[in-house]
Coordinates of C-alpha atoms in Angstrom, one line a residue:
M1 CA 10.9 32.1 -31.5
N2 CA 9.7 29.0 -33.3
N3 CA 6.6 30.2 -35.0
N4 CA 6.8 27.8 -38.2
N5 CA 4.0 25.4 -38.4
L6 CA 2.2 26.5 -35.5
P7 CA -1.3 26.1 -34.9
P8 CA -3.2 29.3 -35.0
F9 CA -2.8 31.2 -31.7
R10 CA -2.7 34.4 -30.3
I11 CA -1.1 35.7 -26.6
Q12 CA -2.9 38.7 -25.0
T13 CA -0.8 38.6 -21.6
C14 CA 2.6 37.3 -21.0
I15 CA 4.5 38.6 -18.0
P16 CA 7.7 36.2 -17.9
E17 CA 8.8 37.6 -14.7
R18 CA 5.7 36.7 -13.0
R19 CA 5.7 33.0 -15.0
E20 CA 7.1 29.7 -14.0
P21 CA 10.6 29.0 -15.3
G22 CA 10.5 25.9 -17.9
L23 CA 8.3 24.9 -20.1
M24 CA 4.7 24.3 -20.3
V25 CA 4.3 21.4 -22.6
F26 CA 1.1 20.3 -24.4
N27 CA -1.2 19.1 -27.0
V28 CA -3.2 20.9 -29.8
R29 CA -5.3 18.6 -32.0
P30 CA -8.2 18.8 -34.1
G31 CA -11.8 19.6 -32.0
G32 CA -15.3 20.3 -32.7
N33 CA -17.0 18.9 -35.9
D34 CA -13.1 18.3 -37.4
R35 CA -12.4 15.2 -34.7
G36 CA -11.4 12.6 -36.7
R37 CA -11.3 14.3 -40.0
N38 CA -8.5 17.0 -39.6
K39 CA -5.4 15.1 -40.0
V40 CA -2.9 17.0 -37.7
G41 CA -1.6 17.5 -34.2
W42 CA 1.1 19.2 -32.4
I43 CA 2.9 18.6 -29.0
I44 CA 4.3 22.3 -28.0
G45 CA 6.0 23.8 -25.4
V46 CA 5.9 27.4 -24.2
N47 CA 8.2 28.9 -22.3
A48 CA 8.3 31.8 -19.7
E49 CA 8.9 34.7 -22.3
G50 CA 5.8 33.0 -24.6
E51 CA 8.5 31.7 -27.1
F52 CA 8.0 27.8 -28.5
P53 CA 11.0 25.9 -28.4
L54 CA 9.9 22.8 -28.6
N55 CA 7.0 22.2 -31.8
L56 CA 6.5 19.1 -32.9
Q57 CA 3.8 18.4 -35.6
F58 CA 2.1 15.2 -36.8
D59 CA -0.2 13.6 -39.5
T60 CA -2.2 12.2 -36.7
A61 CA -3.7 14.0 -33.3
A62 CA -1.2 13.9 -30.6
Q63 CA -2.9 13.2 -26.9
D64 CA -0.7 13.5 -24.3
S65 CA 2.6 14.7 -22.8
C66 CA 4.6 14.0 -19.7
A67 CA 8.0 14.3 -18.1
H68 CA 10.5 11.0 -18.0
P69 CA 12.6 11.0 -14.9
N70 CA 15.6 10.8 -17.3
G71 CA 14.1 14.4 -18.5
N72 CA 13.5 13.3 -22.1
L73 CA 9.4 13.5 -23.0
I74 CA 7.2 10.9 -23.4
F75 CA 3.9 11.9 -25.4
S76 CA 1.2 9.5 -27.1
L77 CA -0.7 9.4 -30.5
T78 CA -3.5 7.7 -29.2
A79 CA -5.4 7.2 -32.6
A80 CA -2.2 6.0 -34.2
G81 CA -1.1 3.6 -31.4
Q82 CA 2.5 4.9 -30.7
I83 CA 3.8 6.3 -28.1
K84 CA 7.4 8.3 -28.4
E85 CA 10.1 9.1 -26.2
V86 CA 11.9 12.2 -27.6
S87 CA 14.9 14.5 -26.2
H88 CA 14.5 17.7 -25.6
S89 CA 15.4 18.7 -29.6
G90 CA 12.7 16.4 -30.4
Q91 CA 14.8 13.6 -31.7
V92 CA 13.1 9.9 -31.4
I93 CA 14.9 8.0 -28.6
R94 CA 12.6 5.1 -28.1
E95 CA 9.1 4.4 -29.1
W96 CA 6.0 1.8 -28.2
H97 CA 3.0 0.7 -30.6
I98 CA -0.2 -0.4 -29.1
A99 CA -0.7 -4.0 -30.6
G100 CA -4.4 -3.8 -31.2
K101 CA -3.7 -0.5 -33.3
W102 CA -1.3 -2.3 -35.5
L103 CA -3.1 -5.9 -36.5
D104 CA -2.9 -5.0 -40.5
K105 CA 0.0 -3.3 -40.9
K106 CA 3.7 -3.3 -39.7
P107 CA 5.1 -1.2 -37.1
P108 CA 8.4 1.1 -37.0
A109 CA 11.3 -0.6 -36.9
N110 CA 12.5 -1.1 -33.6
S111 CA 9.0 -0.2 -32.1
I112 CA 8.3 -2.2 -28.8
A113 CA 4.6 -3.8 -28.7
I114 CA 2.2 -3.3 -26.1
D115 CA -0.4 -6.5 -26.2
V116 CA -3.3 -4.5 -25.5
P117 CA -6.5 -3.4 -27.8
L118 CA -5.9 0.3 -27.4
T119 CA -4.9 2.7 -24.7
H120 CA -6.4 5.8 -24.0
H121 CA -6.4 9.5 -22.8
R122 CA -3.0 9.4 -20.3
V123 CA 0.0 8.6 -20.6
N124 CA 2.4 8.5 -17.3
V125 CA 5.6 7.2 -16.0
L126 CA 5.8 5.8 -12.3
P127 CA 9.4 6.7 -10.7
N128 CA 10.6 2.9 -11.7
G129 CA 10.1 4.0 -15.3
N130 CA 7.2 2.1 -15.8
F131 CA 4.1 3.2 -17.7
L132 CA 0.7 3.7 -16.0
L133 CA -1.4 3.3 -18.7
L134 CA -5.4 3.4 -19.4
S135 CA -7.0 0.6 -21.5
A136 CA -10.5 -0.6 -21.5
E137 CA -12.9 -3.5 -22.2
M138 CA -16.6 -4.6 -22.7
R139 CA -18.6 -6.3 -20.4
T140 CA -22.3 -7.3 -20.6
F141 CA -24.8 -6.5 -17.6
S142 CA -28.4 -7.4 -17.2
N143 CA -30.9 -5.4 -15.9
W144 CA -29.2 -2.5 -17.0
P145 CA -30.8 0.6 -17.9
A146 CA -31.6 2.2 -21.1
N147 CA -31.0 5.6 -20.5
D148 CA -29.3 8.0 -18.0
T149 CA -32.6 10.7 -18.9
D150 CA -35.7 8.5 -17.8
P151 CA -35.9 7.7 -14.1
H152 CA -38.6 5.0 -15.5
A153 CA -36.9 3.7 -18.7
S154 CA -36.8 0.2 -19.2
R155 CA -34.4 -2.2 -18.2
G156 CA -32.4 -5.0 -20.2
S157 CA -29.2 -6.3 -21.5
A158 CA -26.3 -4.1 -22.0
E159 CA -22.5 -3.7 -23.2
V160 CA -20.6 -1.3 -20.8
I161 CA -17.3 -0.1 -21.3
G162 CA -15.2 -0.1 -18.2
D163 CA -11.7 1.0 -18.2
I164 CA -8.5 -0.8 -16.9
V165 CA -5.2 0.3 -15.4
L166 CA -2.3 -1.0 -16.6
E167 CA 1.4 -1.3 -16.0
V168 CA 3.6 -1.9 -18.2
T169 CA 7.7 -2.0 -18.3
P170 CA 9.7 -0.4 -21.1
T171 CA 10.0 -3.4 -22.5
G172 CA 6.4 -3.8 -23.4
D173 CA 5.5 -6.3 -20.5
I174 CA 2.5 -6.0 -18.6
I175 CA 3.3 -6.2 -14.8
D176 CA -0.1 -5.4 -13.2
K177 CA -3.8 -4.3 -14.2
W178 CA -6.5 -2.8 -12.3
H179 CA -10.7 -3.3 -13.7
L180 CA -12.8 -0.3 -12.6
F181 CA -15.6 -2.8 -12.9
D182 CA -14.4 -4.8 -10.0
L183 CA -13.4 -1.4 -7.9
I184 CA -16.7 0.4 -7.9
D185 CA -20.3 0.1 -8.7
P186 CA -21.3 -0.8 -12.6
Y187 CA -24.4 0.0 -12.1
R188 CA -24.4 3.6 -11.4
L189 CA -25.0 5.9 -13.7
C190 CA -24.5 9.5 -14.5
Y191 CA -25.6 11.9 -17.3
G192 CA -23.4 10.7 -20.1
S193 CA -22.9 6.9 -19.1
C194 CA -24.9 5.6 -21.9
S195 CA -23.3 7.7 -24.1
D196 CA -21.6 6.4 -27.5
Y197 CA -18.3 7.5 -27.2
W198 CA -16.8 4.2 -27.8
H199 CA -18.9 3.3 -30.8
K200 CA -16.4 4.8 -33.3
L201 CA -13.7 3.2 -31.4
G202 CA -14.3 -0.6 -31.6
F203 CA -17.2 -1.0 -29.1
P204 CA -20.4 -0.7 -31.4
N205 CA -23.8 -0.3 -29.2
S206 CA -22.1 0.3 -26.1
N207 CA -22.4 2.5 -23.0
D208 CA -19.7 5.1 -21.8
W209 CA -20.3 4.0 -18.2
C210 CA -17.0 5.5 -16.5
H211 CA -14.5 7.1 -18.9
T212 CA -11.4 7.5 -17.2
N213 CA -9.7 10.7 -18.5
A214 CA -6.7 11.2 -15.7
I215 CA -4.9 8.7 -13.7
F216 CA -2.0 10.0 -11.1
Y217 CA 0.4 8.1 -9.2
D218 CA 1.1 9.6 -5.5
K219 CA 4.5 8.2 -4.5
R220 CA 3.5 9.4 -1.2
D221 CA 2.0 6.5 -0.2
D222 CA 1.7 4.5 -3.1
T223 CA -2.0 5.0 -4.5
I224 CA -3.1 5.6 -7.6
M225 CA -6.0 8.4 -8.1
L226 CA -8.2 8.7 -11.3
S227 CA -10.9 10.8 -12.6
L228 CA -13.5 9.1 -13.8
R229 CA -15.8 11.7 -16.4
T230 CA -19.2 9.9 -16.5
Q231 CA -19.2 8.8 -12.8
D232 CA -18.8 12.7 -11.9
C233 CA -15.7 11.5 -9.6
I234 CA -12.4 11.4 -8.7
L235 CA -11.5 7.9 -7.1
K236 CA -8.1 6.6 -5.0
F237 CA -7.2 3.0 -4.8
T238 CA -4.2 1.3 -3.5
R239 CA -1.7 0.1 -5.8
S240 CA -0.3 -3.1 -4.1
T241 CA -4.0 -4.4 -3.0
G242 CA -6.5 -2.6 -5.5
D243 CA -8.4 -1.5 -2.6
L244 CA -10.5 1.5 -2.8
K245 CA -9.8 3.9 -0.2
W246 CA -11.8 7.0 -0.8
I247 CA -14.4 8.7 -3.3
L248 CA -14.6 12.8 -4.0
G249 CA -17.6 13.7 -5.9
D250 CA -21.7 14.3 -5.4
P251 CA -22.6 11.7 -3.0
G252 CA -26.1 10.9 -5.3
N253 CA -26.7 7.7 -6.5
W254 CA -24.0 5.5 -4.7
Q255 CA -25.3 2.7 -2.8
S256 CA -23.2 0.5 -0.2
P257 CA -20.3 -0.6 0.2
W258 CA -19.1 2.1 -2.1
S259 CA -21.0 4.9 -0.1
E260 CA -19.0 4.3 2.7
K261 CA -16.1 5.7 1.0
L262 CA -17.2 8.8 -0.1
L263 CA -15.7 12.0 1.6
K264 CA -17.8 14.1 3.4
P265 CA -17.8 17.7 2.7
V266 CA -16.5 20.4 5.1
G267 CA -17.7 24.1 4.9
N268 CA -18.9 26.2 1.5
L269 CA -17.7 23.0 -1.1
E270 CA -19.4 22.7 -5.0
W271 CA -18.7 19.2 -6.0
Q272 CA -17.0 19.0 -9.3
Y273 CA -18.7 17.4 -12.4
H274 CA -17.1 15.7 -15.4
Q275 CA -14.0 16.5 -14.3
H276 CA -10.4 15.9 -16.1
D277 CA -6.9 16.0 -15.2
C278 CA -6.8 15.1 -11.0
S279 CA -3.4 15.5 -9.5
V280 CA -1.7 15.9 -6.5
T281 CA -0.2 19.1 -5.6
P282 CA 3.4 19.8 -4.2
S283 CA 1.6 20.7 -0.8
G284 CA -0.7 17.3 -0.8
T285 CA -3.5 19.0 -2.0
V286 CA -5.8 17.6 -5.0
L287 CA -6.3 19.7 -7.7
C288 CA -8.5 19.1 -10.9
F289 CA -10.0 20.9 -13.8
D290 CA -14.2 21.0 -13.5
N291 CA -15.3 20.8 -16.8
G292 CA -18.8 21.4 -14.9
N293 CA -21.3 19.2 -17.4
H294 CA -25.0 19.7 -16.2
R295 CA -23.9 20.4 -12.8
A296 CA -26.1 17.5 -11.3
L297 CA -26.7 13.9 -11.4
P298 CA -29.8 12.1 -12.8
F299 CA -32.3 13.1 -12.6
S300 CA -32.2 16.4 -11.5
Q301 CA -32.4 19.2 -13.7
K302 CA -29.3 20.1 -16.0
L303 CA -27.9 23.5 -15.9
P304 CA -28.1 24.8 -19.3
A305 CA -24.6 24.8 -21.4
E306 CA -24.9 28.6 -22.2
K307 CA -25.5 29.4 -17.8
N308 CA -22.5 26.6 -17.2
Y309 CA -18.9 27.5 -16.6
S310 CA -15.5 25.3 -15.9
R311 CA -13.2 26.1 -13.0
V312 CA -9.8 24.7 -11.6
V313 CA -10.8 23.9 -8.1
E314 CA -8.5 22.5 -5.5
Y315 CA -9.4 20.2 -2.4
V316 CA -7.9 19.2 0.9
V317 CA -8.8 15.6 1.7
D318 CA -8.4 14.2 5.4
E319 CA -8.2 10.5 4.5
K320 CA -8.5 9.7 8.8
A321 CA -11.6 11.7 9.1
M322 CA -12.6 10.9 5.3
T323 CA -13.6 14.4 4.7
V324 CA -12.8 17.0 1.9
K325 CA -12.7 20.8 1.8
Q326 CA -12.6 23.4 -1.3
I327 CA -10.0 25.6 -0.6
W328 CA -9.1 27.6 -3.7
S329 CA -10.8 27.7 -7.3
F330 CA -10.8 29.7 -10.5
G331 CA -13.0 29.8 -13.3
D332 CA -16.5 30.3 -11.5
G333 CA -17.2 33.8 -12.9
N334 CA -16.4 35.9 -10.0
G335 CA -13.3 37.3 -11.1
E336 CA -11.3 38.8 -14.3
G337 CA -11.0 36.1 -17.1
E338 CA -13.7 33.8 -15.3
G339 CA -16.9 32.4 -16.7
L340 CA -15.6 30.2 -19.7
Y341 CA -17.2 26.9 -20.2
G342 CA -15.0 24.2 -21.8
C343 CA -17.4 21.4 -22.4
Y344 CA -14.5 18.5 -22.8
Q345 CA -11.2 18.2 -22.3
G346 CA -9.3 20.1 -20.0
G347 CA -6.1 20.6 -17.7
A348 CA -5.1 22.3 -13.8
Y349 CA -1.3 21.8 -13.0
R350 CA 0.6 23.4 -10.3
L351 CA 3.8 24.6 -10.9
P352 CA 6.2 24.0 -8.2
K353 CA 8.6 27.2 -7.8
T354 CA 6.0 30.2 -8.4
G355 CA 3.2 28.3 -7.0
N356 CA 1.2 29.2 -9.9
T357 CA -1.5 27.2 -11.8
F358 CA -1.6 26.9 -15.4
M359 CA -4.7 25.7 -17.0
N360 CA -6.2 24.5 -20.4
F361 CA -9.8 25.1 -20.7
G362 CA -9.4 23.0 -23.8
G363 CA -12.4 22.4 -25.6
V364 CA -14.5 25.6 -25.5
C365 CA -17.5 24.3 -28.0
T366 CA -19.8 26.7 -29.6
I367 CA -22.6 26.6 -31.8
D368 CA -23.2 29.7 -33.7
G369 CA -21.3 31.6 -30.9
V370 CA -23.3 30.0 -28.3
P371 CA -21.6 28.0 -25.6
T372 CA -22.8 24.0 -25.8
N373 CA -22.4 20.7 -24.7
D374 CA -21.9 19.2 -28.1
N375 CA -18.2 18.8 -28.3
R376 CA -18.5 17.8 -32.2
G377 CA -20.1 21.2 -32.5
D378 CA -19.6 24.0 -35.2
M379 CA -16.2 25.6 -33.3
C380 CA -13.8 24.9 -30.5
Q381 CA -10.9 26.5 -29.4
A382 CA -8.5 26.3 -26.3
R383 CA -7.6 28.7 -23.9
L384 CA -4.3 28.3 -22.0
L385 CA -3.8 30.6 -18.3
E386 CA -1.2 30.8 -16.0
V387 CA -2.5 32.6 -13.1
T388 CA -0.7 33.2 -9.2
P389 CA -2.0 32.3 -5.9
D390 CA -4.5 35.0 -5.8
K391 CA -5.5 35.1 -9.1
E392 CA -3.4 37.4 -10.9
I393 CA -3.1 36.4 -15.0
V394 CA 0.6 36.1 -16.5
F395 CA -0.6 34.1 -19.2
D396 CA -3.1 33.9 -21.5
M397 CA -3.0 32.6 -25.1
W398 CA -5.8 31.3 -27.3
I399 CA -5.5 28.7 -29.5
D400 CA -8.1 29.8 -32.2
G401 CA -8.6 28.8 -35.8
S402 CA -12.2 30.5 -36.4
N403 CA -10.8 32.9 -38.8
E404 CA -8.9 30.5 -40.9
E405 CA -10.1 29.7 -44.5
P406 CA -11.6 27.1 -43.7
P407 CA -12.3 27.8 -39.9
L408 CA -10.0 25.3 -37.7
P409 CA -11.8 24.0 -34.7
L410 CA -8.9 23.0 -32.3
S411 CA -8.9 21.9 -28.6
S412 CA -6.0 20.8 -26.0
F413 CA -6.2 18.1 -23.5
R414 CA -3.9 19.1 -20.9
A415 CA -0.6 20.6 -20.0
E416 CA 2.6 19.5 -17.9
H417 CA 5.7 21.5 -16.5
F418 CA 8.7 20.4 -18.5
L419 CA 12.2 21.6 -17.0
L420 CA 15.1 22.7 -19.5

């Protein structure tokens, strides 16, 4: 077991014979009030036995990782503006740099430029080897609300951030792009749509209208699925035309024509809020990590953080009938190990052989031990779980720097399965 230079962790449960073979690869980076200050990051792989054959450490925050179709590992260092392809041993095969992040410095030798100001959150590789990435743009809108908490808020000119989905070749060429402003209503607000997330990322005085944090390519029908955190929805559009297919989420505050794309609930269904890491499972269902922030839309009463919970939820979408049905969840407080609240980050991955689900409660933030919605609170931890279809916990690991001196708040964005 390679425990050298790993972040502080503890494994409470590990049942190898019930776990998925291979590696679960995930990032660890500073969280809570250490975000942007503590210059450290990891990409880690844990196997079924609870060992760490992959342990890559950096002097900057690591963001996301995924398996390349050729068997190598792709990961991003978003703050540094880099994407790297490495072998199983960690040897760098290829690397790319985000041009907007390297305007005042020389990029690494042989690094391939991608000519965008920034990328964020997910890094994906399509079956054809191209990247599927997220960038952002700012537009000015008139008659925009001053905040998302007061129904009588004044309106005026506002700078608003919308995400851009990019398809980029391995040589760095952008061959397609899709703008969220052109896909859904730029005036729809949820709690958080007016937040200052982008202020320190090059867009001062802006509003975090949609905050796309996950992107998934569905090869079955050549579509792209997105998770929009500050729109409290998952949506799907056709890659070839850019046409919106459906919207999954609380139907409140949607206007025509977008309201016509809403999936109608069937049976006992609880909507997801501020979700992360949407994906299509091997059986064709939709899986996501439901952070659950507020569990309400403007201008309904918010659920306090200390009473909240995060969960992984699975939906069946019937695209012909335009309906959605909830068929499985973990984390809503009704079983062992449930009832934990992570106000930001988080992941959910359905494993192909066992049918187990791996999940990251990636940003469990507290202030004086009490759950909070403030992701810059004084402490942040992450809990990584693997559970069977009947919700038995077969792996339970905490990333926890609370006992370090000084305490080290840490988080984990998401995890993905990686074959050895």
